Amino acid sequence: MSDATNLTAQIDINTIPALGKEQLLELAMGPQHPSTHGVFRMNVVLDGERVMKLKPVFGYLHRNHEKIAESETYLGSMPYTDRLDYICSITNNWAYAIAVEKLAGIEVPERAEYLRVITGELTRLQNHACLLGFLMQDMGASGTPLMYAFREREKIMDLFEGLTGARMMCNYLRFGGCRVDTPAGWMDAARKVVAEFPRFLDEYENLLVGNEILMDRTQEVGILSKELAINAGISGPMARASGVDYDIRKVDHYSIYDRFNFRIPLGERGDVYDRYMIRFLEMRESIKILEQAMRDIPDGPIVDPKTKIRGFRPKPGEAYGRIESPKGELGFYLVSDGALNPYRYRVRPPSLINLTVLEDLCIGQNVADVVVILGSIDIVLGEVDR
Amino acid sequence: MNLENIKSEIEANVPGCQLEFVLNPSPSAQHSLRLDHAHAVAVATYLRDAADLRFDFCSNVTGIDWPAKELTEKVKVKKLVDGEEKEVEEVRKTTIPGTLEVVYHLFSVEKKHGPITLRMSTKDRETEVHMPSLTPVWRSAEFQEREIFDLFGVVFDGHPDLRRLLMWPDFIDHPMRRDYVAPDDFEYEPTAHDAVLQRANQHQSEAIAKLASEAEGK
Amino acid sequence: MVDEELKNEMSKQGIVTTTLQELYNWGRRSSLWPLNFGLACCAIEMIATTMARYDMARFGAEVFRPSPRQADLMIVAGTVTKKMAPQVVRLYNQMPEPKYVIAMGACAISGGPFKQGYNVLKGIDRYFPVDIYIPGCPPRPEALLDAFMSLQKMIDAQQLTGPNRPRHLNADAKSEFIVPKFGEHDLEPAQNSTVWKAPLVQISGTETDKSAK
Ligand code: SF4
């Protein structure tokens, strides 16, 4: 392994050739920094206020999820997936469940699919709401917007708690279905929350969308071109803000998304403002999906009774399953060798891969914009580092 | 999209490349192609640019560690025993050499199809751990290949910035390898059993010995 | 010392009596300034606690400070990885006395669900002392509030003089702890043995069970 170890030396930021005669300033933002959404670090080289170079440093929340999963049973990894992207636990469950269902060829009953869509879209709502709050916080609007967002989040948390017993770490999906059915009155409560949600969006839009400071700080900042977005594997709202028409809900036809009538909003310029607006529009589409799903949900079993829970051993082989999580393409790649635990378990983290272009977006911008650009990418460190 | 067709198409367009079709027996039926090192970049570029394929989105890059395995099989052989020809059972041992494998999952944003799976293997796990990087073809592989370099120890030739991604730079192990042993530094809960119990016992006796020596010191 | 009954009687008449110790502790406990510092999932619940619904401001603790120099409470909210541990200890060292620590969630206490991880520190109390532990994964916001109240009670009971006085009033007591270094396989040292001792767990029916007694 001699070669491998030689290369581990970190590139020293001091060796970056000086650009021009100006004095360059090196700045380490993070890992403890109020704007980095957790423990993330950026080594920035500045010329005055301008960013000349930016190197992200990862691993401060590397919790060895993949290694641990290799010694857990398939079901035993389900609660760990909650903790990947800890703001949207149910969509993580969902991606993992889809990968296992592909690996073992499991069917999902109709009602369970509806429950998955409902909880998944509720997750998307609260993720986007929180993201907007955090983004505003990064821009200096401390307090109010985040408070509004968390007020809405609490309503959805209450729904999750009523359904699954936990606010954040729902651990709700099972291979071939869901863990529990809705308790009495839950669906009505959920309908009420969804019916009231547009009011929050209107309020938020009134408060912020036309705001001049916000426009100044976001328009034409951090522009991501369509070509780079595709080549760099950018997915989710961030890619769509750059005009990439790619939503896995429409492309893969997974679950029952074919049955719903909804549109995919696209951005034009790919700047922070587009990334920010696209989340508003996506929330409105999610509400449409939720309304349709709650109207149509049938009765029936919520889990495929043939699925084994104890001693679940998929046949040898491998599968890659993915969904459109609120952050982007969340995929799970599983290799089975016929044992109780996966031979290889891999998470395709949208947050990490969306950060690939962070440097490209930040170069030439002001250092204060770095924070806003990072906020608009929407990362959760639990997923970036796993 | 049939992988067999794609394979013959690549073979027709990238002269000299050796592709191996790897069957996936699971219900997912996601078969894959194994690339040779010399033509990997050419094949990848072809897959990305060919008008009817356009696999422009490299979604997922993964490493897999396959340590050397010993297979024992019983074979019946004819042998001369005491001047007579007899069928004798013999145990034959074959070692499958260990290898590090890297898997790429590709999709097409333009054509909205996929996935196809590419794989590449290193020669062994200790010294010949090189393979060509596909980052020049797909930027999205940049961090993921760095992660594989960090956790598995695969060296990607042609990667623009190959450093450890997750662990600190002075760390020398590759923790996602199957034979990695983590530092033994935690106690198990009181319901321990089997191997866990052994370990807990060992920790306990160490702790007690330490307490005793401290008490003596005072 | 004023008689307790007399004190009550007087306070009804608008005369407040107190001791310096009470006044001092009251001031301390009513304006805890936490460090604005989240590590993982638990941090989201910590943020939720500061928001309108749970409203940590009721406890005088809503002033989250981004700089350790201005904070006197560290809420270790989330998994401390080995890569992050030196920075956490350094932040703790940078906080001025008096300083208090709440370990929020299973991860900060013991590594929690990620205990088997090679890069996970098995409890932040291996490097510096922790005052309050809140179990949970994640603890609910109510649990964090409860931790606050426990901490306030703890501060209220502080004796300003005598052998049990708090660390910041004891000139001999250490308020900085060693910052671990990145080693080739693990952190060095893997724990601060002046702060942390391996706990003796009861393992029923085994040899060590008897010898531990
Ligand atoms: S205790 Fe649970 S919720 Fe808290 S950081 Fe650890 S895994 Fe996340």
XYZ file of C-alpha atoms in Angstrom, chain A residues 84-230:
147
model
C -28.464 10.113 7.209
C -30.328 13.184 6.192
C -31.848 13.816 9.548
C -34.280 16.437 8.389
C -36.119 14.053 6.087
C -35.976 10.615 7.585
C -38.884 9.085 5.708
C -37.509 9.673 2.253
C -34.273 8.011 3.361
C -36.234 4.992 4.513
C -37.976 4.994 1.221
C -34.832 4.948 -0.897
C -33.433 2.101 1.140
C -36.697 0.173 0.982
C -36.776 0.563 -2.795
C -33.251 -0.748 -3.134
C -34.006 -3.785 -0.992
C -37.278 -4.389 -2.799
C -35.393 -4.415 -6.071
C -32.771 -6.716 -4.678
C -35.268 -9.228 -3.385
C -38.143 -8.659 -5.791
C -40.754 -7.544 -3.268
C -44.091 -6.012 -4.213
C -45.678 -3.198 -2.242
C -49.432 -3.086 -1.605
C -51.443 -0.183 -2.872
C -52.272 1.496 0.408
C -48.674 1.367 1.509
C -47.636 3.156 -1.667
C -50.111 5.906 -0.913
C -48.863 6.193 2.648
C -45.323 6.412 1.336
C -46.248 9.186 -1.038
C -48.111 11.107 1.638
C -45.391 10.896 4.240
C -42.694 11.440 1.645
C -44.264 14.597 0.313
C -44.904 15.896 3.818
C -41.202 15.371 4.385
C -40.428 17.364 1.278
C -42.627 20.201 2.517
C -40.887 20.465 5.841
C -37.444 20.082 4.341
C -37.980 22.903 1.893
C -39.603 25.086 4.526
C -36.655 24.608 6.868
C -34.183 25.176 4.091
C -35.736 28.513 3.241
C -35.612 29.496 6.887
C -31.951 28.588 7.179
C -31.135 30.357 3.950
C -32.731 33.536 5.226
C -30.825 33.134 8.449
C -27.602 32.942 6.459
C -28.497 36.144 4.693
C -28.869 37.898 7.981
C -32.621 37.773 8.453
C -32.123 36.081 11.770
C -35.113 34.933 13.664
C -38.400 35.564 11.978
C -38.221 33.522 8.760
C -36.713 30.574 10.556
C -39.327 30.812 13.268
C -42.083 30.743 10.676
C -40.520 27.730 9.023
C -40.165 25.860 12.267
C -43.727 26.670 13.197
C -44.831 24.800 10.075
C -42.334 22.078 10.694
C -43.759 21.472 14.135
C -47.166 20.817 12.620
C -45.724 18.175 10.349
C -43.630 16.776 13.183
C -46.828 16.310 15.136
C -48.281 14.333 12.263
C -45.204 12.138 12.093
C -45.288 11.623 15.802
C -48.927 10.604 15.654
C -48.212 8.145 12.891
C -44.824 6.695 13.783
C -44.198 7.601 17.396
C -41.157 9.744 16.756
C -40.770 13.310 15.675
C -37.609 13.129 13.683
C -36.410 9.564 13.415
C -39.526 7.946 12.055
C -38.184 4.559 10.940
C -41.508 4.187 9.198
C -41.000 2.108 6.083
C -40.582 -1.614 5.920
C -39.574 -3.767 2.990
C -42.805 -4.311 1.125
C -44.835 -1.684 2.923
C -45.015 0.520 5.976
C -44.699 -0.224 9.649
C -48.067 0.922 11.009
C -51.328 2.085 9.569
C -52.710 5.520 10.296
C -54.439 5.924 13.647
C -58.020 7.139 13.774
C -58.320 10.776 12.847
C -54.805 11.052 11.511
C -55.794 11.501 7.925
C -58.137 14.342 8.817
C -55.443 16.050 10.809
C -53.070 15.663 7.900
C -55.634 17.071 5.483
C -55.981 20.068 7.716
C -52.253 20.678 7.848
C -51.989 20.382 4.088
C -54.965 22.652 3.544
C -53.383 25.308 5.712
C -49.943 25.035 4.238
C -50.525 27.347 1.239
C -51.268 30.114 3.702
C -47.783 29.791 5.067
C -46.370 29.877 1.559
C -48.315 33.030 0.750
C -47.189 34.630 3.956
C -43.607 33.712 3.269
C -43.802 34.990 -0.258
C -45.282 38.269 0.845
C -42.598 38.618 3.412
C -39.636 37.764 1.276
C -40.046 37.219 -2.417
C -40.188 40.828 -3.475
C -37.676 41.906 -0.894
C -35.032 44.091 -2.447
C -32.182 43.051 -0.190
C -32.918 39.436 -0.870
C -32.903 39.999 -4.598
C -29.651 41.891 -4.419
C -28.002 39.147 -2.501
C -29.268 36.246 -4.547
C -29.749 37.267 -8.145
C -26.799 36.563 -10.412
C -24.938 35.016 -7.518
C -23.488 31.534 -7.815
C -24.603 30.729 -11.324
C -24.512 27.073 -12.280
C -24.695 26.219 -15.955
C -26.842 23.383 -17.213
C -23.935 21.495 -18.780
C -21.838 21.588 -15.650
C -24.814 20.585 -13.546
C -25.339 17.417 -15.573
